[in-house]
PDB file of C-alpha atoms in Angstrom:
ATOM      1  CA  ASP A   1     112.228 -80.493-140.816  1.00 67.00           C
ATOM      2  CA  VAL A   2     111.052 -81.202-144.339  1.00 64.00           C
ATOM      3  CA  LYS A   3     112.979 -79.967-147.053  1.00 90.00           C
ATOM      4  CA  VAL A   4     112.109 -79.399-150.667  1.00 95.00           C
ATOM      5  CA  THR A   5     114.813 -78.294-152.357  1.00 95.00           C
ATOM      6  CA  GLN A   6     114.806 -76.951-156.336  1.00 96.00           C
ATOM      7  CA  SER A   7     117.892 -77.423-158.715  1.00 91.00           C
ATOM      8  CA  SER A   8     118.505 -73.666-159.604  1.00 92.00           C
ATOM      9  CA  ARG A   9     116.771 -70.266-158.337  1.00 93.00           C
ATOM     10  CA  TYR A  10     117.312 -68.505-161.365  1.00 96.00           C
ATOM     11  CA  LEU A  11     117.765 -69.780-164.951  1.00 97.00           C
ATOM     12  CA  VAL A  12     117.959 -68.136-168.017  1.00 97.00           C
ATOM     13  CA  LYS A  13     116.911 -70.190-171.554  1.00 97.00           C
ATOM     14  CA  ARG A  14     116.674 -69.629-175.227  1.00 97.00           C
ATOM     15  CA  THR A  15     113.444 -70.151-177.077  1.00 98.00           C
ATOM     16  CA  GLY A  16     113.022 -73.403-178.387  1.00 97.00           C
ATOM     17  CA  GLU A  17     115.655 -75.016-175.550  1.00 97.00           C
ATOM     18  CA  LYS A  18     114.391 -78.130-173.670  1.00 97.00           C
ATOM     19  CA  VAL A  19     114.579 -77.348-169.817  1.00 97.00           C
ATOM     20  CA  PHE A  20     114.226 -79.423-166.968  1.00 97.00           C
ATOM     21  CA  LEU A  21     113.439 -78.238-163.250  1.00 98.00           C
ATOM     22  CA  GLU A  22     114.385 -80.659-160.784  1.00 97.00           C
ATOM     23  CA  CYS A  23     112.640 -80.621-157.332  1.00 97.00           C
ATOM     24  CA  VAL A  24     113.638 -83.204-154.492  1.00 97.00           C
ATOM     25  CA  GLN A  25     111.973 -83.566-150.968  1.00 96.00           C
ATOM     26  CA  ASP A  26     113.420 -85.571-148.132  1.00 95.00           C
ATOM     27  CA  MET A  27     110.069 -86.108-146.150  1.00 90.00           C
ATOM     28  CA  ASP A  28     109.202 -89.578-147.919  1.00 92.00           C
ATOM     29  CA  HIS A  29     105.928 -87.596-149.113  1.00 91.00           C
ATOM     30  CA  GLU A  30     103.455 -89.186-151.863  1.00 90.00           C
ATOM     31  CA  ASN A  31     102.329 -86.246-153.463  1.00 91.00           C
ATOM     32  CA  MET A  32     104.235 -83.796-155.413  1.00 94.00           C
ATOM     33  CA  PHE A  33     103.115 -80.277-157.310  1.00 94.00           C
ATOM     34  CA  TRP A  34     104.707 -77.951-159.608  1.00 97.00           C
ATOM     35  CA  TYR A  35     103.058 -75.052-159.897  1.00 97.00           C
ATOM     36  CA  ARG A  36     103.772 -71.514-161.607  1.00 97.00           C
ATOM     37  CA  GLN A  37     103.369 -68.177-159.746  1.00 96.00           C
ATOM     38  CA  ASP A  38     102.748 -64.708-162.245  1.00 95.00           C
ATOM     39  CA  PRO A  39     101.913 -61.624-160.575  1.00 90.00           C
ATOM     40  CA  GLY A  40      97.880 -61.177-160.321  1.00 89.00           C
ATOM     41  CA  LEU A  41      97.333 -64.874-160.950  1.00 92.00           C
ATOM     42  CA  GLY A  42      98.335 -66.568-157.589  1.00 92.00           C
ATOM     43  CA  LEU A  43      99.929 -69.905-157.747  1.00 94.00           C
ATOM     44  CA  ARG A  44      98.364 -72.177-160.927  1.00 95.00           C
ATOM     45  CA  LEU A  45      98.773 -76.215-160.716  1.00 94.00           C
ATOM     46  CA  ILE A  46     100.636 -77.291-163.738  1.00 96.00           C
ATOM     47  CA  TYR A  47     101.217 -81.408-162.789  1.00 96.00           C
ATOM     48  CA  PHE A  48     101.106 -83.229-159.648  1.00 93.00           C
ATOM     49  CA  SER A  49     101.659 -86.905-158.867  1.00 93.00           C
ATOM     50  CA  TYR A  50     100.712 -88.977-156.085  1.00 89.00           C
ATOM     51  CA  ASP A  51     102.842 -91.805-156.524  1.00 89.00           C
ATOM     52  CA  VAL A  52     105.933 -92.952-158.602  1.00 92.00           C
ATOM     53  CA  LYS A  53     105.525 -92.934-162.366  1.00 88.00           C
ATOM     54  CA  MET A  54     101.822 -91.506-161.577  1.00 90.00           C
ATOM     55  CA  LYS A  55     100.701 -87.947-162.918  1.00 92.00           C
ATOM     56  CA  GLU A  56      97.876 -85.743-163.210  1.00 91.00           C
ATOM     57  CA  LYS A  57      97.542 -82.495-165.317  1.00 93.00           C
ATOM     58  CA  GLY A  58      96.591 -79.857-163.192  1.00 92.00           C
ATOM     59  CA  ASP A  59      94.707 -76.644-164.420  1.00 91.00           C
ATOM     60  CA  ILE A  60      97.568 -75.346-167.095  1.00 95.00           C
ATOM     61  CA  PRO A  61      99.219 -78.129-168.289  1.00 96.00           C
ATOM     62  CA  GLU A  62      99.697 -77.292-171.850  1.00 96.00           C
ATOM     63  CA  GLY A  63     103.480 -76.978-172.939  1.00 96.00           C
ATOM     64  CA  TYR A  64     104.899 -78.807-170.148  1.00 98.00           C
ATOM     65  CA  SER A  65     105.452 -82.598-168.968  1.00 97.00           C
ATOM     66  CA  VAL A  66     106.754 -84.309-165.492  1.00 97.00           C
ATOM     67  CA  SER A  67     108.577 -87.012-164.745  1.00 96.00           C
ATOM     68  CA  ARG A  68     108.553 -88.986-161.442  1.00 96.00           C
ATOM     69  CA  GLU A  69     110.957 -91.949-161.424  1.00 95.00           C
ATOM     70  CA  LYS A  70     111.564 -92.194-157.790  1.00 95.00           C
ATOM     71  CA  LYS A  71     109.438 -90.923-154.680  1.00 95.00           C
ATOM     72  CA  GLU A  72     111.783 -88.180-153.693  1.00 96.00           C
ATOM     73  CA  ARG A  73     112.042 -86.884-157.132  1.00 97.00           C
ATOM     74  CA  PHE A  74     109.896 -84.620-159.277  1.00 97.00           C
ATOM     75  CA  SER A  75     111.220 -82.964-162.614  1.00 97.00           C
ATOM     76  CA  LEU A  76     109.042 -80.521-164.424  1.00 98.00           C
ATOM     77  CA  ILE A  77     110.159 -80.213-168.440  1.00 98.00           C
ATOM     78  CA  LEU A  78     109.591 -77.460-170.952  1.00 97.00           C
ATOM     79  CA  GLU A  79     109.840 -79.305-174.265  1.00 94.00           C
ATOM     80  CA  SER A  80     110.194 -76.142-176.214  1.00 97.00           C
ATOM     81  CA  ALA A  81     110.527 -73.149-174.240  1.00 97.00           C
ATOM     82  CA  SER A  82     108.627 -69.936-174.994  1.00 97.00           C
ATOM     83  CA  THR A  83     108.806 -66.763-173.780  1.00 97.00           C
ATOM     84  CA  ASN A  84     105.169 -67.127-172.474  1.00 97.00           C
ATOM     85  CA  GLN A  85     106.645 -69.608-169.991  1.00 98.00           C
ATOM     86  CA  THR A  86     108.652 -66.984-168.014  1.00 98.00           C
ATOM     87  CA  SER A  87     107.907 -67.318-164.769  1.00 97.00           C
ATOM     88  CA  MET A  88     108.614 -68.474-160.947  1.00 96.00           C
ATOM     89  CA  TYR A  89     108.074 -72.133-160.343  1.00 97.00           C
ATOM     90  CA  LEU A  90     107.324 -73.517-157.124  1.00 97.00           C
ATOM     91  CA  CYS A  91     107.562 -77.188-156.447  1.00 97.00           C
ATOM     92  CA  ALA A  92     105.854 -78.439-153.242  1.00 94.00           C
ATOM     93  CA  SER A  93     105.044 -82.275-151.669  1.00 93.00           C
ATOM     94  CA  SER A  94     102.660 -83.400-149.063  1.00 89.00           C
ATOM     95  CA  ALA A  95     101.631 -86.508-147.345  1.00 84.00           C
ATOM     96  CA  HIS A  96      99.103 -88.615-148.253  1.00 76.00           C
ATOM     97  CA  GLY A  97      95.479 -89.321-146.266  1.00 66.00           C
ATOM     98  CA  ASP A  98      93.611 -86.338-144.707  1.00 61.00           C
ATOM     99  CA  LEU A  99      94.112 -82.449-146.037  1.00 70.00           C
ATOM    100  CA  ALA A 100      97.842 -82.141-145.537  1.00 74.00           C
ATOM    101  CA  GLU A 101      99.586 -78.718-145.444  1.00 83.00           C
ATOM    102  CA  GLN A 102     101.963 -78.501-148.536  1.00 89.00           C
ATOM    103  CA  TYR A 103     105.569 -77.964-148.339  1.00 92.00           C
ATOM    104  CA  PHE A 104     107.042 -75.293-150.738  1.00 94.00           C
ATOM    105  CA  GLY A 105     110.528 -75.651-152.467  1.00 95.00           C
ATOM    106  CA  PRO A 106     112.378 -71.700-152.903  1.00 94.00           C
ATOM    107  CA  GLY A 107     111.057 -71.785-156.313  1.00 95.00           C
ATOM    108  CA  THR A 108     112.865 -70.900-159.857  1.00 96.00           C
ATOM    109  CA  ARG A 109     112.672 -67.905-161.245  1.00 96.00           C
ATOM    110  CA  LEU A 110     112.862 -69.142-165.013  1.00 98.00           C
ATOM    111  CA  THR A 111     113.567 -66.051-168.202  1.00 98.00           C
ATOM    112  CA  VAL A 112     112.923 -67.535-171.588  1.00 98.00           C
ATOM    113  CA  THR A 113     114.643 -64.924-173.972  1.00 97.00           C
TER     114      THR A 113
ATOM    115  CA  ALA B   1      83.662 -74.728-159.528  1.00 76.00           C
ATOM    116  CA  GLN B   2      85.996 -73.881-156.174  1.00 85.00           C
ATOM    117  CA  LYS B   3      87.796 -70.525-156.416  1.00 92.00           C
ATOM    118  CA  ILE B   4      89.285 -68.382-153.829  1.00 96.00           C
ATOM    119  CA  THR B   5      89.006 -64.680-153.804  1.00 97.00           C
ATOM    120  CA  GLN B   6      91.405 -62.442-152.268  1.00 97.00           C
ATOM    121  CA  THR B   7      90.161 -58.511-152.909  1.00 96.00           C
ATOM    122  CA  GLN B   8      92.888 -56.618-151.742  1.00 96.00           C
ATOM    123  CA  PRO B   9      96.127 -56.426-154.079  1.00 94.00           C
ATOM    124  CA  GLY B  10      97.899 -54.420-151.876  1.00 95.00           C
ATOM    125  CA  MET B  11      97.252 -53.552-148.043  1.00 95.00           C
ATOM    126  CA  PHE B  12      99.438 -51.040-145.594  1.00 96.00           C
ATOM    127  CA  VAL B  13      99.863 -51.315-141.776  1.00 97.00           C
ATOM    128  CA  GLN B  14     101.369 -49.587-139.010  1.00 97.00           C
ATOM    129  CA  GLU B  15     103.884 -51.668-137.083  1.00 97.00           C
ATOM    130  CA  LYS B  16     102.103 -52.932-133.891  1.00 97.00           C
ATOM    131  CA  GLU B  17      98.541 -52.683-135.169  1.00 97.00           C
ATOM    132  CA  ALA B  18      96.625 -55.511-136.411  1.00 98.00           C
ATOM    133  CA  VAL B  19      95.817 -55.958-140.276  1.00 98.00           C
ATOM    134  CA  THR B  20      92.677 -58.123-141.291  1.00 98.00           C
ATOM    135  CA  LEU B  21      93.643 -59.817-144.910  1.00 98.00           C
ATOM    136  CA  ASP B  22      90.460 -60.778-146.616  1.00 98.00           C
ATOM    137  CA  CYS B  23      89.573 -64.315-148.180  1.00 98.00           C
ATOM    138  CA  THR B  24      86.410 -65.417-149.763  1.00 98.00           C
ATOM    139  CA  TYR B  25      85.667 -69.088-150.910  1.00 97.00           C
ATOM    140  CA  ASP B  26      83.241 -70.940-153.011  1.00 95.00           C
ATOM    141  CA  THR B  27      82.971 -74.762-153.040  1.00 91.00           C
ATOM    142  CA  SER B  28      80.012 -77.166-152.857  1.00 89.00           C
ATOM    143  CA  ASP B  29      81.886 -79.286-150.749  1.00 86.00           C
ATOM    144  CA  GLN B  30      80.843 -80.290-147.104  1.00 87.00           C
ATOM    145  CA  SER B  31      84.585 -81.015-146.303  1.00 87.00           C
ATOM    146  CA  TYR B  32      87.277 -78.727-146.972  1.00 90.00           C
ATOM    147  CA  GLY B  33      90.249 -76.769-145.451  1.00 92.00           C
ATOM    148  CA  LEU B  34      91.573 -73.256-145.760  1.00 94.00           C
ATOM    149  CA  PHE B  35      95.243 -72.212-145.477  1.00 95.00           C
ATOM    150  CA  TRP B  36      97.096 -69.332-145.530  1.00 97.00           C
ATOM    151  CA  TYR B  37     100.678 -68.789-146.810  1.00 97.00           C
ATOM    152  CA  LYS B  38     103.234 -66.442-146.537  1.00 97.00           C
ATOM    153  CA  GLN B  39     105.651 -65.579-149.352  1.00 96.00           C
ATOM    154  CA  PRO B  40     108.717 -63.227-148.253  1.00 95.00           C
ATOM    155  CA  SER B  41     110.386 -61.410-150.971  1.00 92.00           C
ATOM    156  CA  SER B  42     113.081 -64.604-150.875  1.00 89.00           C
ATOM    157  CA  GLY B  43     110.187 -66.653-152.652  1.00 89.00           C
ATOM    158  CA  GLU B  44     109.597 -69.475-150.449  1.00 89.00           C
ATOM    159  CA  MET B  45     106.113 -70.195-149.279  1.00 94.00           C
ATOM    160  CA  ILE B  46     105.611 -70.676-145.613  1.00 94.00           C
ATOM    161  CA  PHE B  47     102.573 -72.267-144.095  1.00 93.00           C
ATOM    162  CA  LEU B  48     100.765 -70.048-141.201  1.00 96.00           C
ATOM    163  CA  ILE B  49      97.534 -71.605-140.285  1.00 95.00           C
ATOM    164  CA  TYR B  50      94.930 -73.914-141.153  1.00 93.00           C
ATOM    165  CA  GLN B  51      91.041 -74.446-140.606  1.00 94.00           C
ATOM    166  CA  GLY B  52      88.697 -77.203-141.138  1.00 91.00           C
ATOM    167  CA  SER B  53      85.356 -76.540-142.297  1.00 91.00           C
ATOM    168  CA  TYR B  54      84.180 -78.718-139.267  1.00 90.00           C
ATOM    169  CA  ASP B  55      86.209 -76.889-136.745  1.00 89.00           C
ATOM    170  CA  GLU B  56      84.098 -75.098-134.113  1.00 86.00           C
ATOM    171  CA  GLN B  57      86.508 -72.678-133.290  1.00 93.00           C
ATOM    172  CA  ASN B  58      88.725 -70.367-134.870  1.00 95.00           C
ATOM    173  CA  ALA B  59      92.243 -71.320-135.413  1.00 95.00           C
ATOM    174  CA  THR B  60      95.230 -69.650-134.116  1.00 96.00           C
ATOM    175  CA  GLU B  61      98.848 -69.745-134.417  1.00 95.00           C
ATOM    176  CA  GLY B  62     100.763 -67.290-132.125  1.00 97.00           C
ATOM    177  CA  ARG B  63      99.938 -63.711-133.645  1.00 97.00           C
ATOM    178  CA  TYR B  64      97.975 -65.197-136.507  1.00 98.00           C
ATOM    179  CA  SER B  65      94.042 -66.264-136.210  1.00 97.00           C
ATOM    180  CA  LEU B  66      91.907 -66.988-138.917  1.00 97.00           C
ATOM    181  CA  ASN B  67      88.456 -65.645-139.004  1.00 96.00           C
ATOM    182  CA  PHE B  68      86.310 -68.320-139.718  1.00 96.00           C
ATOM    183  CA  GLN B  69      82.628 -67.540-140.902  1.00 95.00           C
ATOM    184  CA  LYS B  70      81.165 -70.506-142.543  1.00 94.00           C
ATOM    185  CA  ALA B  71      77.732 -68.774-143.522  1.00 93.00           C
ATOM    186  CA  ARG B  72      79.600 -66.245-145.262  1.00 95.00           C
ATOM    187  CA  LYS B  73      82.176 -68.332-147.236  1.00 96.00           C
ATOM    188  CA  SER B  74      85.032 -65.945-145.738  1.00 97.00           C
ATOM    189  CA  ALA B  75      88.472 -66.918-144.002  1.00 97.00           C
ATOM    190  CA  ASN B  76      89.853 -64.013-143.467  1.00 98.00           C
ATOM    191  CA  LEU B  77      93.596 -63.908-141.517  1.00 98.00           C
ATOM    192  CA  VAL B  78      94.225 -61.343-138.725  1.00 98.00           C
ATOM    193  CA  ILE B  79      97.798 -60.784-137.836  1.00 98.00           C
ATOM    194  CA  SER B  80      98.113 -58.888-134.584  1.00 96.00           C
ATOM    195  CA  ALA B  81     100.802 -56.742-133.344  1.00 96.00           C
ATOM    196  CA  SER B  82     102.247 -56.335-136.828  1.00 97.00           C
ATOM    197  CA  GLN B  83     105.990 -56.536-137.512  1.00 97.00           C
ATOM    198  CA  LEU B  84     108.256 -55.388-140.169  1.00 97.00           C
ATOM    199  CA  GLY B  85     109.196 -58.819-141.003  1.00 97.00           C
ATOM    200  CA  ASP B  86     105.595 -59.318-141.497  1.00 98.00           C
ATOM    201  CA  SER B  87     105.779 -57.672-144.770  1.00 98.00           C
ATOM    202  CA  ALA B  88     105.219 -60.316-147.622  1.00 98.00           C
ATOM    203  CA  MET B  89     102.915 -61.352-150.055  1.00 97.00           C
ATOM    204  CA  TYR B  90      99.821 -63.566-148.136  1.00 98.00           C
ATOM    205  CA  PHE B  91      97.727 -66.361-150.097  1.00 97.00           C
ATOM    206  CA  CYS B  92      94.989 -67.878-149.168  1.00 97.00           C
ATOM    207  CA  ALA B  93      94.301 -71.727-150.066  1.00 95.00           C
ATOM    208  CA  MET B  94      91.807 -74.200-149.680  1.00 93.00           C
ATOM    209  CA  GLY B  95      91.834 -77.906-150.287  1.00 88.00           C
ATOM    210  CA  ASN B  96      89.147 -80.630-150.010  1.00 78.00           C
ATOM    211  CA  TYR B  97      88.916 -84.020-147.978  1.00 68.00           C
ATOM    212  CA  GLY B  98      88.504 -87.593-149.240  1.00 61.00           C
ATOM    213  CA  GLY B  99      90.981 -87.075-152.102  1.00 59.00           C
ATOM    214  CA  ALA B 100      94.562 -88.425-151.918  1.00 55.00           C
ATOM    215  CA  THR B 101      96.186 -86.097-153.424  1.00 62.00           C
ATOM    216  CA  ASN B 102      95.947 -83.016-151.162  1.00 72.00           C
ATOM    217  CA  LYS B 103      95.255 -80.397-154.168  1.00 83.00           C
ATOM    218  CA  LEU B 104      94.883 -76.850-153.275  1.00 89.00           C
ATOM    219  CA  ILE B 105      94.092 -73.899-154.880  1.00 91.00           C
ATOM    220  CA  PHE B 106      95.089 -70.457-154.445  1.00 94.00           C
ATOM    221  CA  GLY B 107      93.812 -66.711-154.209  1.00 95.00           C
ATOM    222  CA  THR B 108      95.911 -64.300-156.180  1.00 96.00           C
ATOM    223  CA  GLY B 109      97.463 -62.878-152.820  1.00 96.00           C
ATOM    224  CA  THR B 110      97.679 -59.823-151.088  1.00 97.00           C
ATOM    225  CA  LEU B 111     100.815 -57.932-150.690  1.00 97.00           C
ATOM    226  CA  LEU B 112     101.229 -56.725-147.310  1.00 98.00           C
ATOM    227  CA  ALA B 113     103.754 -53.396-146.309  1.00 98.00           C
ATOM    228  CA  VAL B 114     104.256 -52.862-142.681  1.00 97.00           C
ATOM    229  CA  GLN B 115     105.357 -49.223-141.868  1.00 96.00           C
ATOM    230  CA  PRO B 116     107.647 -48.278-138.919  1.00 94.00           C
TER     231      PRO B 116
END
């Protein structure tokens, strides 16, 4: 079974802190994604990566950066957390090639106070 | 621009009845795929069913079926014989063939409540 894990289920941080959200997948998938989920807005893509050290902006990259140093790990970084970044963050991975389903982690609910 | 629209923020259904969750999409591409995901209160997104734009038959997976009407650009999810465990948020998503990254765009979701 594909497994995507995220470092924390719940996280509380203060405004201005640097925040790291970690995601690890064990299926040797090339593609990895970070989304945020907000009520009434669905899932919105923040960043994605199609290979090690490769990254592309999604629809809402402002205030975020990412790192992919190893194939199995994709990190989302909030350089200076703000209250409007309070949200549920979901990581996903998928294989290359033809359109493939994405496998999701359990999510991290981040609260910035 | 591509877009997924789910017009039902919330739905109620009685246990053992069938329910249809609506999804319409907008794309100018000819090759695309449509997905449905379920998100229980635990938060994890669970893949349910997939329909390719060139598939002639509607996709089915157990109690889930996808009512694909290409000309109307709709891809409604039908859940037969609803169970209490079907209570969850349901998301429709679309992606396009031809790229390596398998990006998906998601709708805003429908919250389904199954009543005993």
